[in-house]
Amino acid sequence: VIVTAGAQQALALVARAIATARIGAGDATYNGALDAFRSAGIAVACSGDIDYVIAGVSNPHGIEIADRGALLASGRPIIVDEAYAELRFDGHLGRPLLADAPGRVWHVGTISKTISPGLRLGWLIPPTAHHDAVLELKHAADLHASSVSQAAFARLLELTCYDAVIDRARSGYADRAAICADAVARHVPGMRFAEPEGGMSMWLESDDRGDDIELLATALTYGVVFDPGSLFRPEPCEQIAMRVSFSSAPLHELDEGARRLGRALAHWRQDRRAA
Amino acid sequence: VIVTAGAQQALALVARAIATARIGAGDATYNGALDAFRSAGIAVACSGDIDYVIAGVSNPHGIEIADRGALLASGRPIIVDEAYAELRFDGHLGRPLLADAPGRVWHVGTISKTISPGLRLGWLIPPTAHHDAVLELKHAADLHASSVSQAAFARLLELTCYDAVIDRARSGYADRAAICADAVARHVPGMRFAEPEGGMSMWLESDDRGDDIELLATALTYGVVFDPGSLFRPEPCEQIAMRVSFSSAPLHELDEGARRLGRALAHWRQDRRAA
């Protein structure tokens, strides 16, 4: 296990260690992973020589989309990001892909989504054959993960019950997810989404096509914000989609936010019809 | 100012941002910088298209070796690492090269040598034209520097007198440097060195040639250790040199360490004559 500055650094190290491949990341994926891969000069597309999956709960989808059987059958290396795995609302922790394909799984974890992003602590378990090379890359990148952060986290594990912290996070996010999904269903017409299974966001897809940055500008005038779908796309896509997050807004604002999003979308659609 | 995970990450980011150059680093330099540059695929040699200098006190030399006038006159970009600048025993803080050549200086600083390496806090001031690109590289590498570390350091600055901490470190290291230099002069024949001007190590050079790893193995059998000079060389060099550190050994062990080093060196020289 190589301790890293969050899952982000783990992904950046993987990207540098596998420097020649094209990574397949599905229809949409964590934008920071796209940055890490592209920053290392690696192409990312919907499919590739190596798969990148966010196991348990995919970001931005808010649901499990990884097909375990297909991934194992493919024989390709797999980058498995478990950033949200502990935040499934049903508490189900799937068998790690690492357990079944240790020779080709790059296993990535983090405490950023459960404990604290500010500690910058994550981990990477590369296939054994790559371990020494990755350790050298880590050393050249920043010598070592913060020992102060590691000591603080170790202390926190002594002083608190980790399972209780996770349970509380899960149930808190589950409540927010239910309210957010309900609000979007009522106030934002023409958006498809799956009821979130975990995490802190949901992924809305529409049949609209166009520039989602333009839509975002309209939304801002209505006092609401979303993450434009284009940020998450491995390949350019005209379909309007977005990630909406329910992680920290006060509960009563989730409903109001959805109302405003609905109005902004109506306004934007009207402008486009007029144009 | 871009806050980084120590000076090491600052150097790694510089290396990635300037990706095409050959870096000139003099006869010997910080081995972590060599790692950072080479890990980004950049050649390092004694001289190059871009200079890397450790201003104020060079590591491993323990003295100032940067020629300010020549660097400014060269017109080349300069990577200026101030890791030890505050640890000059005379307390003299030279005018930063950044002040005179902001368009071509990559300024690197850190609290690792003065406050705590475990917090992983440093900084990079790139030339303005490179700022946005470097910020993107930093973001892709690990999102951001630990906010917990930054808060802890801010708190420490509130609660302690930073200047007094530095003064204490300076005078403590100055005492150690004097004892170490005296011990080496008495017990390790055939080694040239400059009286350290700051920092926590000194650089010994001899007229011996050979494999310093072999010498290190001999030293270990005598119960003493040094950093082999070859680690610090931008270009291969047969001359036996070494960095000896006086940062943390109990004072009375510095003299004993030098005695053992002298004996190990005599043993190694005898073996080589016999061979």
PDB file of C-alpha atoms in Angstrom, chain B residues 79-244:
ATOM      1  CA  ILE B  79      14.982  27.546 -10.714  1.00  0.00           C
ATOM      2  CA  VAL B  80      15.827  29.038  -7.332  1.00  0.00           C
ATOM      3  CA  ASP B  81      15.376  26.716  -4.357  1.00  0.00           C
ATOM      4  CA  GLU B  82      15.459  28.603  -1.066  1.00  0.00           C
ATOM      5  CA  ALA B  83      15.027  25.527   1.158  1.00  0.00           C
ATOM      6  CA  TYR B  84      18.022  26.466   3.323  1.00  0.00           C
ATOM      7  CA  ALA B  85      18.150  30.243   2.774  1.00  0.00           C
ATOM      8  CA  GLU B  86      16.846  31.011   6.270  1.00  0.00           C
ATOM      9  CA  LEU B  87      19.351  28.650   7.828  1.00  0.00           C
ATOM     10  CA  ARG B  88      22.498  30.640   7.067  1.00  0.00           C
ATOM     11  CA  PHE B  89      24.365  30.863  10.350  1.00  0.00           C
ATOM     12  CA  ASP B  90      25.089  34.554   9.769  1.00  0.00           C
ATOM     13  CA  GLY B  91      21.366  35.230   9.398  1.00  0.00           C
ATOM     14  CA  HIS B  92      21.986  36.989   6.097  1.00  0.00           C
ATOM     15  CA  LEU B  93      19.027  36.656   3.758  1.00  0.00           C
ATOM     16  CA  GLY B  94      20.188  37.594   0.283  1.00  0.00           C
ATOM     17  CA  ARG B  95      17.981  39.544  -2.067  1.00  0.00           C
ATOM     18  CA  PRO B  96      15.843  36.926  -3.810  1.00  0.00           C
ATOM     19  CA  LEU B  97      16.747  36.384  -7.451  1.00  0.00           C
ATOM     20  CA  LEU B  98      13.006  36.563  -8.042  1.00  0.00           C
ATOM     21  CA  ALA B  99      13.159  40.279  -7.269  1.00  0.00           C
ATOM     22  CA  ASP B 100      15.586  40.936 -10.121  1.00  0.00           C
ATOM     23  CA  ALA B 101      14.358  38.501 -12.742  1.00  0.00           C
ATOM     24  CA  PRO B 102      10.668  37.798 -12.072  1.00  0.00           C
ATOM     25  CA  GLY B 103      10.057  36.870 -15.695  1.00  0.00           C
ATOM     26  CA  ARG B 104      12.453  33.935 -15.650  1.00  0.00           C
ATOM     27  CA  VAL B 105      12.798  32.832 -12.034  1.00  0.00           C
ATOM     28  CA  TRP B 106      10.914  29.815 -10.679  1.00  0.00           C
ATOM     29  CA  HIS B 107      11.044  30.525  -6.951  1.00  0.00           C
ATOM     30  CA  VAL B 108      10.785  27.542  -4.591  1.00  0.00           C
ATOM     31  CA  GLY B 109      10.427  27.653  -0.815  1.00  0.00           C
ATOM     32  CA  THR B 110       9.479  25.298   1.996  1.00  0.00           C
ATOM     33  CA  ILE B 111       9.023  25.038   5.750  1.00  0.00           C
ATOM     34  CA  SER B 112      10.441  21.509   5.753  1.00  0.00           C
ATOM     35  CA  LYS B 113      13.919  22.530   6.914  1.00  0.00           C
ATOM     36  CA  THR B 114      12.824  25.120   9.448  1.00  0.00           C
ATOM     37  CA  ILE B 115       9.483  24.014  10.914  1.00  0.00           C
ATOM     38  CA  SER B 116       8.384  20.521   9.867  1.00  0.00           C
ATOM     39  CA  PRO B 117       8.880  18.229   6.882  1.00  0.00           C
ATOM     40  CA  GLY B 118       5.830  16.241   8.041  1.00  0.00           C
ATOM     41  CA  LEU B 119       3.388  19.053   7.261  1.00  0.00           C
ATOM     42  CA  ARG B 120       4.394  18.879   3.567  1.00  0.00           C
ATOM     43  CA  LEU B 121       4.156  22.608   2.918  1.00  0.00           C
ATOM     44  CA  GLY B 122       6.163  24.519   0.386  1.00  0.00           C
ATOM     45  CA  TRP B 123       5.489  27.052  -2.320  1.00  0.00           C
ATOM     46  CA  LEU B 124       6.240  27.834  -5.914  1.00  0.00           C
ATOM     47  CA  ILE B 125       6.160  31.214  -7.617  1.00  0.00           C
ATOM     48  CA  PRO B 126       6.433  30.495 -11.341  1.00  0.00           C
ATOM     49  CA  PRO B 127       7.020  33.218 -13.921  1.00  0.00           C
ATOM     50  CA  THR B 128       3.613  34.873 -14.511  1.00  0.00           C
ATOM     51  CA  ALA B 129       3.356  33.456 -18.025  1.00  0.00           C
ATOM     52  CA  HIS B 130       3.453  29.910 -16.602  1.00  0.00           C
ATOM     53  CA  HIS B 131       1.191  30.434 -13.596  1.00  0.00           C
ATOM     54  CA  ASP B 132      -2.075  29.074 -14.975  1.00  0.00           C
ATOM     55  CA  ALA B 133      -0.469  26.023 -16.559  1.00  0.00           C
ATOM     56  CA  VAL B 134       1.346  25.166 -13.314  1.00  0.00           C
ATOM     57  CA  LEU B 135      -1.857  25.571 -11.324  1.00  0.00           C
ATOM     58  CA  GLU B 136      -3.536  23.085 -13.653  1.00  0.00           C
ATOM     59  CA  LEU B 137      -0.659  20.634 -13.171  1.00  0.00           C
ATOM     60  CA  LYS B 138      -0.926  21.035  -9.393  1.00  0.00           C
ATOM     61  CA  HIS B 139      -4.660  20.446  -9.526  1.00  0.00           C
ATOM     62  CA  ALA B 140      -4.262  17.321 -11.624  1.00  0.00           C
ATOM     63  CA  ALA B 141      -1.491  16.078  -9.314  1.00  0.00           C
ATOM     64  CA  ASP B 142      -3.349  16.196  -5.977  1.00  0.00           C
ATOM     65  CA  LEU B 143      -6.097  18.864  -6.095  1.00  0.00           C
ATOM     66  CA  HIS B 144      -4.649  21.093  -3.360  1.00  0.00           C
ATOM     67  CA  ALA B 145      -2.141  21.318  -0.515  1.00  0.00           C
ATOM     68  CA  SER B 146      -3.457  19.996   2.775  1.00  0.00           C
ATOM     69  CA  SER B 147      -5.766  22.596   4.325  1.00  0.00           C
ATOM     70  CA  VAL B 148      -5.236  20.942   7.714  1.00  0.00           C
ATOM     71  CA  SER B 149      -1.459  21.423   7.404  1.00  0.00           C
ATOM     72  CA  GLN B 150      -1.943  25.018   6.301  1.00  0.00           C
ATOM     73  CA  ALA B 151      -4.268  25.723   9.234  1.00  0.00           C
ATOM     74  CA  ALA B 152      -1.812  24.070  11.635  1.00  0.00           C
ATOM     75  CA  PHE B 153       1.054  26.182  10.314  1.00  0.00           C
ATOM     76  CA  ALA B 154      -1.037  29.372  10.476  1.00  0.00           C
ATOM     77  CA  ARG B 155      -1.879  28.507  14.089  1.00  0.00           C
ATOM     78  CA  LEU B 156       1.779  27.872  14.864  1.00  0.00           C
ATOM     79  CA  LEU B 157       2.665  31.282  13.450  1.00  0.00           C
ATOM     80  CA  GLU B 158       0.075  32.834  15.766  1.00  0.00           C
ATOM     81  CA  LEU B 159       1.254  30.961  18.826  1.00  0.00           C
ATOM     82  CA  THR B 160       5.022  31.141  18.410  1.00  0.00           C
ATOM     83  CA  CYS B 161       7.564  33.683  17.339  1.00  0.00           C
ATOM     84  CA  TYR B 162       8.761  32.398  13.958  1.00  0.00           C
ATOM     85  CA  ASP B 163      11.936  34.502  14.042  1.00  0.00           C
ATOM     86  CA  ALA B 164      12.876  33.054  17.430  1.00  0.00           C
ATOM     87  CA  VAL B 165      12.312  29.512  16.121  1.00  0.00           C
ATOM     88  CA  ILE B 166      14.610  30.219  13.168  1.00  0.00           C
ATOM     89  CA  ASP B 167      17.229  31.874  15.388  1.00  0.00           C
ATOM     90  CA  ARG B 168      17.268  28.830  17.642  1.00  0.00           C
ATOM     91  CA  ALA B 169      17.570  26.474  14.669  1.00  0.00           C
ATOM     92  CA  ARG B 170      20.395  28.560  13.187  1.00  0.00           C
ATOM     93  CA  SER B 171      22.409  28.685  16.369  1.00  0.00           C
ATOM     94  CA  GLY B 172      21.805  25.008  17.119  1.00  0.00           C
ATOM     95  CA  TYR B 173      22.977  23.962  13.665  1.00  0.00           C
ATOM     96  CA  ALA B 174      25.919  26.388  13.813  1.00  0.00           C
ATOM     97  CA  ASP B 175      27.154  24.700  17.003  1.00  0.00           C
ATOM     98  CA  ARG B 176      26.789  21.290  15.434  1.00  0.00           C
ATOM     99  CA  ALA B 177      28.492  22.415  12.231  1.00  0.00           C
ATOM    100  CA  ALA B 178      31.514  23.679  14.181  1.00  0.00           C
ATOM    101  CA  ILE B 179      31.840  20.426  16.113  1.00  0.00           C
ATOM    102  CA  CYS B 180      31.361  18.311  13.000  1.00  0.00           C
ATOM    103  CA  ALA B 181      33.858  20.309  10.918  1.00  0.00           C
ATOM    104  CA  ASP B 182      36.422  20.121  13.693  1.00  0.00           C
ATOM    105  CA  ALA B 183      35.909  16.380  14.076  1.00  0.00           C
ATOM    106  CA  VAL B 184      36.230  15.733  10.345  1.00  0.00           C
ATOM    107  CA  ALA B 185      39.378  17.885  10.139  1.00  0.00           C
ATOM    108  CA  ARG B 186      40.974  15.903  12.951  1.00  0.00           C
ATOM    109  CA  HIS B 187      39.851  12.370  12.134  1.00  0.00           C
ATOM    110  CA  VAL B 188      39.255  12.090   8.380  1.00  0.00           C
ATOM    111  CA  PRO B 189      42.469  12.683   6.475  1.00  0.00           C
ATOM    112  CA  GLY B 190      42.499  13.499   2.784  1.00  0.00           C
ATOM    113  CA  MET B 191      39.109  15.188   2.699  1.00  0.00           C
ATOM    114  CA  ARG B 192      38.619  18.776   1.588  1.00  0.00           C
ATOM    115  CA  PHE B 193      35.604  20.752   2.745  1.00  0.00           C
ATOM    116  CA  ALA B 194      34.444  24.270   3.295  1.00  0.00           C
ATOM    117  CA  GLU B 195      33.402  25.324   6.786  1.00  0.00           C
ATOM    118  CA  PRO B 196      29.560  25.169   6.561  1.00  0.00           C
ATOM    119  CA  GLU B 197      27.810  28.531   6.251  1.00  0.00           C
ATOM    120  CA  GLY B 198      24.391  27.144   7.048  1.00  0.00           C
ATOM    121  CA  GLY B 199      22.087  24.162   6.739  1.00  0.00           C
ATOM    122  CA  MET B 200      22.636  20.783   8.316  1.00  0.00           C
ATOM    123  CA  SER B 201      25.328  19.043   6.334  1.00  0.00           C
ATOM    124  CA  MET B 202      28.749  19.441   4.804  1.00  0.00           C
ATOM    125  CA  TRP B 203      30.281  18.215   1.581  1.00  0.00           C
ATOM    126  CA  LEU B 204      33.587  16.344   1.667  1.00  0.00           C
ATOM    127  CA  GLU B 205      35.692  15.836  -1.429  1.00  0.00           C
ATOM    128  CA  SER B 206      38.809  13.725  -1.768  1.00  0.00           C
ATOM    129  CA  ASP B 207      41.348  12.873  -4.432  1.00  0.00           C
ATOM    130  CA  ASP B 208      40.323   9.225  -4.178  1.00  0.00           C
ATOM    131  CA  ARG B 209      38.528   7.655  -7.086  1.00  0.00           C
ATOM    132  CA  GLY B 210      36.315   4.637  -7.002  1.00  0.00           C
ATOM    133  CA  ASP B 211      32.930   3.283  -6.050  1.00  0.00           C
ATOM    134  CA  ASP B 212      31.462   5.225  -3.159  1.00  0.00           C
ATOM    135  CA  ILE B 213      28.826   2.559  -2.535  1.00  0.00           C
ATOM    136  CA  GLU B 214      31.673   0.140  -1.797  1.00  0.00           C
ATOM    137  CA  LEU B 215      33.117   2.733   0.597  1.00  0.00           C
ATOM    138  CA  LEU B 216      29.710   3.095   2.200  1.00  0.00           C
ATOM    139  CA  ALA B 217      29.566  -0.671   2.765  1.00  0.00           C
ATOM    140  CA  THR B 218      32.937  -0.463   4.539  1.00  0.00           C
ATOM    141  CA  ALA B 219      31.730   2.497   6.614  1.00  0.00           C
ATOM    142  CA  LEU B 220      28.669   0.527   7.703  1.00  0.00           C
ATOM    143  CA  THR B 221      30.902  -2.185   9.121  1.00  0.00           C
ATOM    144  CA  TYR B 222      32.518   0.564  11.225  1.00  0.00           C
ATOM    145  CA  GLY B 223      29.088   1.754  12.412  1.00  0.00           C
ATOM    146  CA  VAL B 224      28.970   5.039  10.570  1.00  0.00           C
ATOM    147  CA  VAL B 225      26.965   6.220   7.587  1.00  0.00           C
ATOM    148  CA  PHE B 226      27.218   9.005   5.009  1.00  0.00           C
ATOM    149  CA  ASP B 227      25.378  10.006   1.866  1.00  0.00           C
ATOM    150  CA  PRO B 228      27.476   8.836  -1.102  1.00  0.00           C
ATOM    151  CA  GLY B 229      28.490  11.696  -3.369  1.00  0.00           C
ATOM    152  CA  SER B 230      27.260   9.870  -6.457  1.00  0.00           C
ATOM    153  CA  LEU B 231      23.662  10.475  -5.331  1.00  0.00           C
ATOM    154  CA  PHE B 232      24.153  14.200  -5.791  1.00  0.00           C
ATOM    155  CA  ARG B 233      25.957  14.172  -9.120  1.00  0.00           C
ATOM    156  CA  PRO B 234      24.144  15.440 -12.209  1.00  0.00           C
ATOM    157  CA  GLU B 235      26.867  13.725 -14.261  1.00  0.00           C
ATOM    158  CA  PRO B 236      28.743  10.544 -13.347  1.00  0.00           C
ATOM    159  CA  CYS B 237      31.954  11.272 -11.457  1.00  0.00           C
ATOM    160  CA  GLU B 238      34.572   8.881 -10.121  1.00  0.00           C
ATOM    161  CA  GLN B 239      35.833  11.254  -7.478  1.00  0.00           C
ATOM    162  CA  ILE B 240      34.979  10.115  -3.972  1.00  0.00           C
ATOM    163  CA  ALA B 241      32.835  12.713  -2.252  1.00  0.00           C
ATOM    164  CA  MET B 242      30.160  12.524   0.395  1.00  0.00           C
ATOM    165  CA  ARG B 243      27.611  14.509   2.321  1.00  0.00           C
ATOM    166  CA  VAL B 244      27.853  14.172   6.076  1.00  0.00           C
TER     167      VAL B 244
END
